[in-house]
Tab-separated table of C-alpha atoms and ligand atoms in Angstrom:
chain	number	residue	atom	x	y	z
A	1	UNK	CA	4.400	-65.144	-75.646
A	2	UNK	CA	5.429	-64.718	-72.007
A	3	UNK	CA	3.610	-64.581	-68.276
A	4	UNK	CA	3.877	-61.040	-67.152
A	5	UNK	CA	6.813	-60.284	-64.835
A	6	UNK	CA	5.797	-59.567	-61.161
A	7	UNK	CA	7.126	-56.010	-61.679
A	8	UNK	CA	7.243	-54.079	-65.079
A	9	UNK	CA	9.175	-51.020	-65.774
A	10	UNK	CA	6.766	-48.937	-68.047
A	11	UNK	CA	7.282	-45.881	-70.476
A	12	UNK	CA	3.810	-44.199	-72.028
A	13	UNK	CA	4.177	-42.429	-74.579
A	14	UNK	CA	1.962	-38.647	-74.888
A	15	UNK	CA	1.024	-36.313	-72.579
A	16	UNK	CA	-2.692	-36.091	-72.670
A	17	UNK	CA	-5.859	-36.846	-70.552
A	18	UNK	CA	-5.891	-40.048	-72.548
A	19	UNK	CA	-2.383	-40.643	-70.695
A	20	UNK	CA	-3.348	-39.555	-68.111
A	21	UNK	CA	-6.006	-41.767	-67.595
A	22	UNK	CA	-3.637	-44.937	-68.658
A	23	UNK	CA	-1.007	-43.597	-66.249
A	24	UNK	CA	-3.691	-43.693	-63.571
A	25	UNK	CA	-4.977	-46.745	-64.304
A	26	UNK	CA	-1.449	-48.792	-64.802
A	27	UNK	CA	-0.076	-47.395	-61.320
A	28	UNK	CA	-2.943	-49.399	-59.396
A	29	UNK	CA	-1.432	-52.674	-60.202
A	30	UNK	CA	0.534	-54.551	-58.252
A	31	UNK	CA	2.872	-55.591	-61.170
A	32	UNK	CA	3.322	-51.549	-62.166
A	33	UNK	CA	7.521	-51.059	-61.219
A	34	UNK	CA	8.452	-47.949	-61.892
A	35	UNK	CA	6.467	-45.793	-64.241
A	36	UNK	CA	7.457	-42.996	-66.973
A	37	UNK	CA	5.763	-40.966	-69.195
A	38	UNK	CA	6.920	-38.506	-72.246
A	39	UNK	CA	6.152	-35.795	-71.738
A	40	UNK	CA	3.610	-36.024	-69.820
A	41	UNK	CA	2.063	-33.172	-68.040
A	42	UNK	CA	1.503	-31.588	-64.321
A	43	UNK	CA	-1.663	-34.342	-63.434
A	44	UNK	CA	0.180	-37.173	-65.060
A	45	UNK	CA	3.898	-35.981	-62.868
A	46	UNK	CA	1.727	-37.005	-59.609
A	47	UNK	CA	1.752	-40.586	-60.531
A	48	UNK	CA	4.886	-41.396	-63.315
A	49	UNK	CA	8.189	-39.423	-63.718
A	50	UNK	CA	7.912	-37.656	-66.657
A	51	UNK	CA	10.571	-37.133	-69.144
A	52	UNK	CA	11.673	-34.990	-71.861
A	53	UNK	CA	12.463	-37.272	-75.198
A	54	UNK	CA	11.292	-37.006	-78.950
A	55	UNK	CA	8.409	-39.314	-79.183
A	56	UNK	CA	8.201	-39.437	-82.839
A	57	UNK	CA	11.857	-39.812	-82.919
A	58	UNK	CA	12.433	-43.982	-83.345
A	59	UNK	CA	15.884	-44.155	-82.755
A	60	UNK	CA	15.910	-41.442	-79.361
A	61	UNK	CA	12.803	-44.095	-78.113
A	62	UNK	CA	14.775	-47.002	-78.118
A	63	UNK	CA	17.586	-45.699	-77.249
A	64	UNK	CA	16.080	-43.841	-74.234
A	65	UNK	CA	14.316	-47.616	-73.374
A	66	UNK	CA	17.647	-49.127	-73.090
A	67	UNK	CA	18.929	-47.107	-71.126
A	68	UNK	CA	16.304	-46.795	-68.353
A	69	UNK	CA	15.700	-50.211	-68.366
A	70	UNK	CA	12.007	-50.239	-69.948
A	71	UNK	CA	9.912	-53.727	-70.155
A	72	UNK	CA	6.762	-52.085	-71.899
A	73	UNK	CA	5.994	-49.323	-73.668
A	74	UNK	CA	2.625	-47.960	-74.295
A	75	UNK	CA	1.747	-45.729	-76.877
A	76	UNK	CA	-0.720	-42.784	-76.567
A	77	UNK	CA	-1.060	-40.782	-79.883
A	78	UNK	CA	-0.857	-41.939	-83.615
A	79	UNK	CA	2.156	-39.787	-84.303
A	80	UNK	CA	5.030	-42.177	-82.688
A	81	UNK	CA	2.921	-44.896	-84.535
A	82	UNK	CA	3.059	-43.494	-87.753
A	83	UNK	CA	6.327	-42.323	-87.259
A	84	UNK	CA	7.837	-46.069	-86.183
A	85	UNK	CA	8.025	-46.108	-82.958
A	86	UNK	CA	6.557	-48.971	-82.435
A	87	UNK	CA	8.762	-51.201	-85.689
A	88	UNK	CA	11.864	-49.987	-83.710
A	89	UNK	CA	10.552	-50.677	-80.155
A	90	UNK	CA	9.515	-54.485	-82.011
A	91	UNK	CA	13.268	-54.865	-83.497
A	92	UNK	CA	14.684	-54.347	-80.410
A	93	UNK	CA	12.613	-56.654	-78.868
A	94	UNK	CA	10.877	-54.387	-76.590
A	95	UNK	CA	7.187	-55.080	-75.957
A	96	UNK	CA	5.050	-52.383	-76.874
A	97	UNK	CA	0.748	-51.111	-77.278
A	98	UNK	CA	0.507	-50.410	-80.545
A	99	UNK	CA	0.381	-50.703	-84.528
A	100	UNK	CA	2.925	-50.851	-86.823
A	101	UNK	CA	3.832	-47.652	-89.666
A	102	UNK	CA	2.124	-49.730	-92.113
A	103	UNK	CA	-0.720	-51.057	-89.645
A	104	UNK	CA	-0.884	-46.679	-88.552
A	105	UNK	CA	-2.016	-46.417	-92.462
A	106	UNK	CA	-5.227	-47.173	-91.375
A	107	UNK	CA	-5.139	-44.036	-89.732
A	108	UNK	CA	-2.508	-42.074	-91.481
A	109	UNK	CA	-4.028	-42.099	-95.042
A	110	UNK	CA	-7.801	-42.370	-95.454
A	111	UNK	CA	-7.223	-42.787	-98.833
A	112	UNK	CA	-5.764	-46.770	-97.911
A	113	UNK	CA	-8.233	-47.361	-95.852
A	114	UNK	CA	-11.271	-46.645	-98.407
A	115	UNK	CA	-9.112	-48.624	-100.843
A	116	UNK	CA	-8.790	-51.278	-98.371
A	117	UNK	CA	-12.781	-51.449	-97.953
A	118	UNK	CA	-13.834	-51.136	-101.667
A	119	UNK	CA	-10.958	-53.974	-101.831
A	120	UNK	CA	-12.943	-56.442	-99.257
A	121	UNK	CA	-16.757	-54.937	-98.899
A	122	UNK	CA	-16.735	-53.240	-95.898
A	123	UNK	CA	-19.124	-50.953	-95.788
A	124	UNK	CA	-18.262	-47.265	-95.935
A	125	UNK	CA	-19.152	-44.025	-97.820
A	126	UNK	CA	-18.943	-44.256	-101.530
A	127	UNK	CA	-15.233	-42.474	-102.391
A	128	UNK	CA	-13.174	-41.493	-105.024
A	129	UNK	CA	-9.211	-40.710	-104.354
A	130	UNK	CA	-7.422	-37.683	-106.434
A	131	UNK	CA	-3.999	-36.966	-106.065
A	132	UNK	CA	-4.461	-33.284	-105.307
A	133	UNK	CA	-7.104	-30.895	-104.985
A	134	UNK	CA	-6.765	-29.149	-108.572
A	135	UNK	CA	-7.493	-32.690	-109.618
A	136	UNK	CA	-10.565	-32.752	-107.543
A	137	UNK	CA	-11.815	-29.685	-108.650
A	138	UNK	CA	-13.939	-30.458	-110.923
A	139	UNK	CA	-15.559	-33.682	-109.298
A	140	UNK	CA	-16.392	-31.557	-106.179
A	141	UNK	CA	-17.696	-28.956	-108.615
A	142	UNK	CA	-20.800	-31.262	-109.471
A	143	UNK	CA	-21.376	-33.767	-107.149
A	144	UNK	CA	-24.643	-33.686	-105.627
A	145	UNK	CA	-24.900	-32.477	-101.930
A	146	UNK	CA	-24.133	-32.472	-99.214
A	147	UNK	CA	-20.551	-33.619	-100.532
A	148	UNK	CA	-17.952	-34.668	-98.323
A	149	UNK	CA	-13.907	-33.294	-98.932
A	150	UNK	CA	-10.931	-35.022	-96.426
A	151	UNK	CA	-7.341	-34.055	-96.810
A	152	UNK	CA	-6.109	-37.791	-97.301
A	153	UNK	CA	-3.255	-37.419	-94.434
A	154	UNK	CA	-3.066	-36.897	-90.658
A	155	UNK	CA	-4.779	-33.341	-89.945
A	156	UNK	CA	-4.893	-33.354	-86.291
A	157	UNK	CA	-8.762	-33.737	-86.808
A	158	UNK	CA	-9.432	-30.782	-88.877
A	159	UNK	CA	-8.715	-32.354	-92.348
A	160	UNK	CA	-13.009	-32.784	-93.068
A	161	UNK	CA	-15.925	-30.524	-94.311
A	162	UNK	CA	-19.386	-31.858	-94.747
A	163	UNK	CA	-20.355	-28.951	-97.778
A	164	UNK	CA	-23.709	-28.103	-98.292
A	165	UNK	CA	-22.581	-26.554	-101.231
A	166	UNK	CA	-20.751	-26.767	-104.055
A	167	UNK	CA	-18.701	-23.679	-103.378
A	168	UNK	CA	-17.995	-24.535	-99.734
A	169	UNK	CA	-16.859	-28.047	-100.868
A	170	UNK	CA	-14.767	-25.808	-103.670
A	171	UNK	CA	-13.411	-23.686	-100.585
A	172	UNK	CA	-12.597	-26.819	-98.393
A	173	UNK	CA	-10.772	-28.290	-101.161
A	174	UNK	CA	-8.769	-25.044	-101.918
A	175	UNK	CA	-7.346	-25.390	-98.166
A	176	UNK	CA	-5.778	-29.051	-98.702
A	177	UNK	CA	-2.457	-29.546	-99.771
A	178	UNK	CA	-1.164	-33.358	-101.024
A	179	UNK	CA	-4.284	-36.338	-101.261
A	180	UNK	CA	-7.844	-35.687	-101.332
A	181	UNK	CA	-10.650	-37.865	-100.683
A	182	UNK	CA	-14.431	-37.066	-101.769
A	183	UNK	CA	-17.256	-39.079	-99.864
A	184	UNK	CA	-21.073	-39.332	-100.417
A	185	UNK	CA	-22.453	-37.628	-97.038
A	186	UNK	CA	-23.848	-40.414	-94.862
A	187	UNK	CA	-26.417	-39.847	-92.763
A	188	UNK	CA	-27.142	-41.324	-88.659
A	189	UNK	CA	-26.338	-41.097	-85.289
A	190	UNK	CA	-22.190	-41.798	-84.751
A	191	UNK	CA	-20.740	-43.985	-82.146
A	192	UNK	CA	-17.132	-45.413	-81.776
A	193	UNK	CA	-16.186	-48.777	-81.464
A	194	UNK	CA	-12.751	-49.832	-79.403
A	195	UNK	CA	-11.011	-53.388	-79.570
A	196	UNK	CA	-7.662	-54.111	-78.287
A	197	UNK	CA	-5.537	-57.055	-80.256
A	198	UNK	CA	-2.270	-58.370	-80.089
A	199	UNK	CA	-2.538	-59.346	-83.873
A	200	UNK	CA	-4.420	-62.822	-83.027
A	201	UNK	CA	-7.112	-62.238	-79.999
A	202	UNK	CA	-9.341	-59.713	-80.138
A	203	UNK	CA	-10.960	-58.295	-76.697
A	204	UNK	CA	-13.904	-55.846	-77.171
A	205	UNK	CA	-13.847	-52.870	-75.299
A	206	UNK	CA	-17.156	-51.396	-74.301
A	207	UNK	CA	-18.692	-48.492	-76.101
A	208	UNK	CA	-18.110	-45.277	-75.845
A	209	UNK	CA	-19.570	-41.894	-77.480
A	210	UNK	CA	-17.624	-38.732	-78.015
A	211	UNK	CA	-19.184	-35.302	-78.335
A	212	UNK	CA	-17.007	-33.374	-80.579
A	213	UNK	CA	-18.666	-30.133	-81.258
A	214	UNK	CA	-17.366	-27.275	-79.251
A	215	UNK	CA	-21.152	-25.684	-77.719
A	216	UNK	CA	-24.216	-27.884	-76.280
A	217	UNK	CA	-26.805	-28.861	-78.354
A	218	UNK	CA	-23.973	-30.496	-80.720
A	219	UNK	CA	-23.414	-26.473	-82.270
A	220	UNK	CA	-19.965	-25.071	-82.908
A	221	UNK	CA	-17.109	-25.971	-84.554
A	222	UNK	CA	-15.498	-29.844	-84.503
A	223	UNK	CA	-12.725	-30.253	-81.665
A	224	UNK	CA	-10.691	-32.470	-80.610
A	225	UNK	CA	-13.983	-34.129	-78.676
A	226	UNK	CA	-15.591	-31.797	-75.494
A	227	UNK	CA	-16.600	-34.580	-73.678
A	228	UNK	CA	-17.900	-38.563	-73.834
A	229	UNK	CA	-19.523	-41.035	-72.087
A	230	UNK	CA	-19.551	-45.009	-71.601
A	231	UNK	CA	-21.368	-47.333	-72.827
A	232	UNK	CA	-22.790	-45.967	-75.777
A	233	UNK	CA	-26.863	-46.185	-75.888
A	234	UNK	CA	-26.692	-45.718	-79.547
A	235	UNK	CA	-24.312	-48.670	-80.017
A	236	UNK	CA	-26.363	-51.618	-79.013
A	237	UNK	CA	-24.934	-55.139	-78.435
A	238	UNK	CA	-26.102	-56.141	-82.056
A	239	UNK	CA	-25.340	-53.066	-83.709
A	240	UNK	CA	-21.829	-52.897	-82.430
A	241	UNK	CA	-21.595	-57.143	-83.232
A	242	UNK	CA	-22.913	-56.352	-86.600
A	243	UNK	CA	-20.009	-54.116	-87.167
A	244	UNK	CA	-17.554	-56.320	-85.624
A	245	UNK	CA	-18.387	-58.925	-88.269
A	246	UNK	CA	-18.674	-56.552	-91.454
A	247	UNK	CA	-16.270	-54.125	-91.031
A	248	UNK	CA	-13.735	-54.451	-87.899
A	249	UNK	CA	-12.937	-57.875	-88.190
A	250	UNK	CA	-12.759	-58.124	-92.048
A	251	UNK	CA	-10.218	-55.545	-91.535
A	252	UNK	CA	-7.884	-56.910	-89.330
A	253	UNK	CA	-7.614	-60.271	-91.498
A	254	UNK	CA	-7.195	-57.787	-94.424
A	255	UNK	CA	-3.948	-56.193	-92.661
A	256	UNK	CA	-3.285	-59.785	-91.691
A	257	UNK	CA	-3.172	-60.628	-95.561
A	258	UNK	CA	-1.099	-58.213	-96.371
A	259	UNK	CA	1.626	-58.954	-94.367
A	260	UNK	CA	0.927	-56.377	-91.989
A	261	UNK	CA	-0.989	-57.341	-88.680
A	262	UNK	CA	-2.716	-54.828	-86.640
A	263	UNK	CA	-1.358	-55.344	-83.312
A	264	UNK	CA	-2.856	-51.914	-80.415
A	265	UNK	CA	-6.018	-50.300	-79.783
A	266	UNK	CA	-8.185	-49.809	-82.849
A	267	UNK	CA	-11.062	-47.242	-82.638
A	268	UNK	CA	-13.675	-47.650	-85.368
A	269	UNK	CA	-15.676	-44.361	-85.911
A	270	UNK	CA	-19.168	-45.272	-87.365
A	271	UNK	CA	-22.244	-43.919	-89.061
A	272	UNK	CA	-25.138	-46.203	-87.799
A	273	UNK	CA	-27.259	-45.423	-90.910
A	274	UNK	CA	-30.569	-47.161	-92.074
A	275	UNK	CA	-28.330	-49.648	-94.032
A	276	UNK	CA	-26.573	-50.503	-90.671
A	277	UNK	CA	-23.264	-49.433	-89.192
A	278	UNK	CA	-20.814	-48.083	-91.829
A	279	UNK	CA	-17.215	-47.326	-91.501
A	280	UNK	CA	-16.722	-43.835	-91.285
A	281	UNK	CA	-12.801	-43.408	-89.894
A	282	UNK	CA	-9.941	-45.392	-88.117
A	283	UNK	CA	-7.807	-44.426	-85.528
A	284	UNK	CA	-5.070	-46.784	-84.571
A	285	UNK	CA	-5.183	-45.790	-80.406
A	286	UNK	CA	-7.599	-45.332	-78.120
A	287	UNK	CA	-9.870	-41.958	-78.417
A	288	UNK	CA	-9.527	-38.346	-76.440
A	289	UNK	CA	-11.206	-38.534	-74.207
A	290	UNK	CA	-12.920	-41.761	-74.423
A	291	UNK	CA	-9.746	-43.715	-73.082
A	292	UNK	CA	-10.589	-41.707	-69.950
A	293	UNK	CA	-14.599	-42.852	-69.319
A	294	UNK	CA	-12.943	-46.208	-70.667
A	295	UNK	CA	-9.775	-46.772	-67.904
A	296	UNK	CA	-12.547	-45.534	-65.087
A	297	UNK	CA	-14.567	-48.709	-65.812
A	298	UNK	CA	-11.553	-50.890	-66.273
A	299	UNK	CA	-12.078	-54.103	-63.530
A	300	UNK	CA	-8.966	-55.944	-64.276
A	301	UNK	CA	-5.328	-55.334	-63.735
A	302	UNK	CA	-3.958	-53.138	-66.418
A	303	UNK	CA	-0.495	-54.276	-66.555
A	304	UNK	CA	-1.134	-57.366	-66.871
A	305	UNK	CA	-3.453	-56.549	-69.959
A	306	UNK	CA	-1.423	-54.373	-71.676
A	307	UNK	CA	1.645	-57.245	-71.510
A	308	UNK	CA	-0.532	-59.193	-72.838
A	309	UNK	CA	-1.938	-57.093	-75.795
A	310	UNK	CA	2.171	-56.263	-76.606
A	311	UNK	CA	3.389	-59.879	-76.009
A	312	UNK	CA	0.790	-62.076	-78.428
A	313	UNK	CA	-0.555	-63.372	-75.073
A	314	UNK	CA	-3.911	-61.794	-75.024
A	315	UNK	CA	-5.809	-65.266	-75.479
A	316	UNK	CA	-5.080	-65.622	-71.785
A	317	UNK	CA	-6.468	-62.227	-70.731
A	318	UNK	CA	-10.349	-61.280	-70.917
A	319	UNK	CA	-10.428	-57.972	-69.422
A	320	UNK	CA	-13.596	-57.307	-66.869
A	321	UNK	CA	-15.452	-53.774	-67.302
A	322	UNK	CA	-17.544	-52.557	-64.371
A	323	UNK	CA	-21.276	-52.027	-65.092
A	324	UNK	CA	-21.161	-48.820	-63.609
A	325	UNK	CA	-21.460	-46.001	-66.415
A	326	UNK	CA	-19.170	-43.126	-67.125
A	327	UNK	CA	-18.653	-39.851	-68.035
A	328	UNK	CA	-15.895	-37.126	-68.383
A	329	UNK	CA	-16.476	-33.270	-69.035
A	330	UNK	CA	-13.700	-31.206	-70.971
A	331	UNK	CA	-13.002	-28.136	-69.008
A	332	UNK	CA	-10.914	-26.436	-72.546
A	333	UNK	CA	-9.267	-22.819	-71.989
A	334	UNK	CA	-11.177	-20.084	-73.202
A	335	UNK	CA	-10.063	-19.547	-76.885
A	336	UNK	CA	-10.595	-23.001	-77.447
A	337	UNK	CA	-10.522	-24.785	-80.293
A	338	UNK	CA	-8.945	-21.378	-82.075
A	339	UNK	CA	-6.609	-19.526	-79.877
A	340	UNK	CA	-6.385	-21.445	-76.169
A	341	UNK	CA	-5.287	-19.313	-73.300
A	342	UNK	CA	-2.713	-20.171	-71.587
A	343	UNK	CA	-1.539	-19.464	-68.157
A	344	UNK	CA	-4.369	-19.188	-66.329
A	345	UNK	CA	-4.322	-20.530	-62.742
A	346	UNK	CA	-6.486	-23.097	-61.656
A	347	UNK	CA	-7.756	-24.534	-58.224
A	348	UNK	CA	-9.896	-26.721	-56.146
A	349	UNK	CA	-9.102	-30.113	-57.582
A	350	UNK	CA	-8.568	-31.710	-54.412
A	351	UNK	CA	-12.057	-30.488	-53.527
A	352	UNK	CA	-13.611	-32.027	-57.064
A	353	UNK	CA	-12.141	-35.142	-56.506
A	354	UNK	CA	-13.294	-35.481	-52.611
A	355	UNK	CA	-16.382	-35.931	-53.958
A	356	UNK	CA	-15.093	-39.477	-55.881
A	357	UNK	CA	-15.083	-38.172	-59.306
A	358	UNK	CA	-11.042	-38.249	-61.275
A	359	UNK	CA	-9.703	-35.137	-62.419
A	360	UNK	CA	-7.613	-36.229	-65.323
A	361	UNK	CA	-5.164	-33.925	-66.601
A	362	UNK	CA	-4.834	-33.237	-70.547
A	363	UNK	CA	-2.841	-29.683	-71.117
A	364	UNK	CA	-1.596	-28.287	-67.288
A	365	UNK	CA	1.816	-27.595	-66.488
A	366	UNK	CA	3.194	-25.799	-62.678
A	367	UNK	CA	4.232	-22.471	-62.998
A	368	UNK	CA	7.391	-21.389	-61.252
A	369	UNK	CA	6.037	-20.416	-57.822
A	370	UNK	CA	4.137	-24.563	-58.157
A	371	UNK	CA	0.604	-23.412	-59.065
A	372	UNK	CA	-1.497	-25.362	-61.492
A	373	UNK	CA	-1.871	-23.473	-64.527
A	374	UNK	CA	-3.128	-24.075	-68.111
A	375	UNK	CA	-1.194	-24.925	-70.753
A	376	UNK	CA	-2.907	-26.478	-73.332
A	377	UNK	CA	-6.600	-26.288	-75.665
A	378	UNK	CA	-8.247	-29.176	-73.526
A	379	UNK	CA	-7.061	-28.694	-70.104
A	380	UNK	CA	-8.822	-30.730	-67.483
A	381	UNK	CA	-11.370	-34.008	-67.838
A	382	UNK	CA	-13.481	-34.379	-64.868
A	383	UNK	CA	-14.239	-37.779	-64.836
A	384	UNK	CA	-17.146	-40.040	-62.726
A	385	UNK	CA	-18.945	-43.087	-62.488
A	386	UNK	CA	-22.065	-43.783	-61.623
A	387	UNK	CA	-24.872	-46.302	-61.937
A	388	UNK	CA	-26.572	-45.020	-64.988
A	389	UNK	CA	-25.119	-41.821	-67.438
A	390	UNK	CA	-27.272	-39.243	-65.497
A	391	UNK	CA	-25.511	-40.454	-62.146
A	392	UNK	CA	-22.017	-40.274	-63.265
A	393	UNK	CA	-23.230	-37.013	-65.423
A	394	UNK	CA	-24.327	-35.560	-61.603
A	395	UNK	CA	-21.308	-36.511	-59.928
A	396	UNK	CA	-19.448	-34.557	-62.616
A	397	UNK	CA	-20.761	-31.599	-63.232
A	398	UNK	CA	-21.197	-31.623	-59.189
A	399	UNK	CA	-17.271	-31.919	-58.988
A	400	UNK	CA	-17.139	-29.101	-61.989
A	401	UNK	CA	-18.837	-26.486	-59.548
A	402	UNK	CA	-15.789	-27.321	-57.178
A	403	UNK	CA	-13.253	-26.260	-59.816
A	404	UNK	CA	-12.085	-22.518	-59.653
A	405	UNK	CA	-10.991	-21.647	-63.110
A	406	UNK	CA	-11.562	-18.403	-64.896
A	407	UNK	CA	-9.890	-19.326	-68.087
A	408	UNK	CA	-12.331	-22.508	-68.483
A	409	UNK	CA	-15.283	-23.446	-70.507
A	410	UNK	CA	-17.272	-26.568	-70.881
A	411	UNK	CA	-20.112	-28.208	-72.341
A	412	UNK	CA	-23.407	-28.360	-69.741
A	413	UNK	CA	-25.024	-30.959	-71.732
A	414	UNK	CA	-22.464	-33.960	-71.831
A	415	UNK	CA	-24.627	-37.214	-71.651
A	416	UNK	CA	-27.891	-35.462	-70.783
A	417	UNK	CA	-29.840	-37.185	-74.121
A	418	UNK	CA	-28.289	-40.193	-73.399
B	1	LIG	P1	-13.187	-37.928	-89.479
B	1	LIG	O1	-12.037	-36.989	-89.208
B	1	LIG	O2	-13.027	-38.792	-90.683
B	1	LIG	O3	-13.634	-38.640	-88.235
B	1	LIG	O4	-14.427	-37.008	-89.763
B	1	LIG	C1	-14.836	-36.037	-88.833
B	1	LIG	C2	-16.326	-35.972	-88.814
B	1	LIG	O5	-16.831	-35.653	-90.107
B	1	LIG	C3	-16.988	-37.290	-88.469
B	1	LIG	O6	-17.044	-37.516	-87.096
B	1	LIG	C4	-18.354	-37.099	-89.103
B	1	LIG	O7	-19.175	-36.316	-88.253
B	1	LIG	C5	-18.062	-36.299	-90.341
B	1	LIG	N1	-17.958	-37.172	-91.519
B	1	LIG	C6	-16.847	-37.745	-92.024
B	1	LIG	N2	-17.125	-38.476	-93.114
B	1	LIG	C7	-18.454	-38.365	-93.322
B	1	LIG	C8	-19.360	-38.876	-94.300
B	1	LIG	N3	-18.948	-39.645	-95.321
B	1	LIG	N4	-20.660	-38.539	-94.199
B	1	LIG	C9	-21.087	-37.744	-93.190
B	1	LIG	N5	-20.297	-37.222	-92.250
B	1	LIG	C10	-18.992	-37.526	-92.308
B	2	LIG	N1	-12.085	-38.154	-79.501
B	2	LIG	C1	-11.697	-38.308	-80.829
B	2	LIG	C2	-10.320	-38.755	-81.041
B	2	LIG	O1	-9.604	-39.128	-80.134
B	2	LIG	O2	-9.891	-38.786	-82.192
């Protein structure tokens, strides 16, 4: 435990609108010294240095903090976390955001976490684990419908099918390779829940609600999430304390238990069926792109929070969140989630945000004559607040119309039931 330092030297770890969005957020505080970010992109080079390093590489991490002087490092995605990044940062005595390799299980192998809430009755999906798919065969074959198949590992969010049919549950399974994992369908509106703990406090964040399928009207394929918006009207204040008592908090003294504390962001995907909320995933950071509607209603000094979260001193820090709603729009590359385009040149960001909404950057790079170009499936997160959802919702999609982009497409209908 220790008072944050008037001015901390910080390293963030991804390259994302999710960084992008921390970046943004750390750099308004006083305490913020300097500020890096690997590997960042061309939004998040306009407020941190970024730098070429291996993020899932431990030992190049450390080393790379010692020798540029680093006081904190923040961690974006789940792949430095499963990878380590964080046990070596620890060892070295660095103070860092986020979990553990064996905390990261929670979101590395699904398999550990359904064990983990069969283990201490959290409520979740009925399961059952097989060690490979030919194993699984058979189970999949005949279990009534819909049936649900996960690869048990990371997949980069394409590891689940919801089969209405035996065969397509057969043809899922055919496609994983290592762990399975085969879930009763649940049924209910979803809506994520986000705490931040330095492996003793726990600070709620507020709600948040992704929308993850590609076309409006919630049609299309999964992605990486098209859009989301803050608070959640689906997650109510006793809904999301009901889950906090049965499932997020018996967690945490689970990992506790076992020797291995969750210490980060933990984002608790739910199914709030007629049985109440049940456990659906874990990821061990904050979402993409909810971090971004998330940071945007952020009151209180970042630094100063995130020391805290990394240092065991978070008993000390309540974080304020404005009571201003928010919402951010994916502009994605046409292609997207399949094929992305890249290289297309974009322009008129300056105009979006002159009308006060953030343009957060997820995949942009410069070209070599300096203009903005795409260079990534999600490219752009146009970002507002406003009193209500529909405000912020206007402000966006009014900023949107000020973005010249051919290579773009976006959802029209981000927070418009909300
Ligand atoms: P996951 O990668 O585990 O978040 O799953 C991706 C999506 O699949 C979730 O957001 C849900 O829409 C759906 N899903 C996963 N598990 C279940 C389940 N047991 N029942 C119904 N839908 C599910
Ligand atoms: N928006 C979903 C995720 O970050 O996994």
């Amino acid at each position: 435990m220790s008072a944050c330092p008037e001015s901390v030297d910080i390293l963030v770890l991804g390259g994302g609108g999710r960084e992008h969005a921390l970046c943004w957020k750390l750099k308004q505080s006083p305490r913020c010294g300097r500020l890096l970010c690997a590997p960042g992109n061309a939004g998040i080079a306009e407020v941190a240095r970024c730098v070429a390093l291996d993020v899932t590489n431990p030992k190049a991490v450390v080393d790379f903090v010692a020798a540029n002087g680093i006081a904190l490092v923040v961690v974006g995605p789940e792949a430095p976390l499963v990878a380590g990044v964080a046990d070596a940062l620890r060892a070295a005595g660095v103070p860092v955001v986020g979990p553990s390799a064996a905390a990261a299980e929670l979101e590395a192998s699904k398999g550990f976490t359904k064990d983990l809430c069969a283990q201490h009755d959290i409520p979740t999906a009925r399961f059952r684990r097989f060690a490979s798919a030919a194993d699984a065969h058979h189970y999949v074959a005949v279990h009534p419908l819909p049936v649900v198949v996960k690869a048990d590992g990371l997949a980069g969010g394409k590891g689940v099918t919801v089969a209405e049919s035996n065969e397509e549950g057969l043809a899922a399974l055919a496609e994983i390779h290592g762990p399975v994992v085969v879930e009763q369908c649940l049924e209910g509106p979803e809506a994520s829940l986000f705490i931040l703990t330095d492996g003793e406090t726990v600070r709620v964040l507020p709600t948040a609600q992704d929308h993850k399928r590609l076309r409006d009207g919630d049609e299309g394929p999964n992605t990486g999430g098209m859009g989301a918006i803050s608070p959640s009207p689906r997650l109510t204040p006793a809904l999301q304390a009901q889950a906090m008592e049965r499932i997020v908090l018996p967690t945490l003294a689970a990992m506790k238990a076992r020797g291995t504390p969750f210490q980060g962001f933990l984002y608790a995907g739910l199914m709030l069926t007629t049985d109440g909320p049940m456990l659906i995933e874990y990821n061990v950071r904050l979402g993409d792109p909810e971090a971004q509607v998330l940071m945007l209603r952020l009151e209180s000094d970042a630094v100063e929070l995130m020391w805290a979260a990394a240092t065991g001193s978070l008993g000390a820090v309540d974080p304020v969140w404005s009571k201003d709603a928010a919402v951010t729009v994916v502009m994605a590359a046409k292609g997207y989630p399949w094929r992305p385009v890249a290289g297309t040149v974009i322009d008129g960001i300056s105009a979006a945000e002159a009308l006060g909404c953030h343009v957060f950057h997820a995949g942009t790079k410069r070209s070599e004559d300096g203009r903005l170009v795409a260079a990534g499936g999600r490219v752009l997160n146009i970002t507002a607040l406003g009193h209500d959802i529909s405000e912020a919702r206007a402000l966006a999609y009014a900023a949107i119309r000020k973005i010249r982009w051919h290579g773009g497409h976006f959802r029209r209908d981000i927070g418009k039931t909300a």
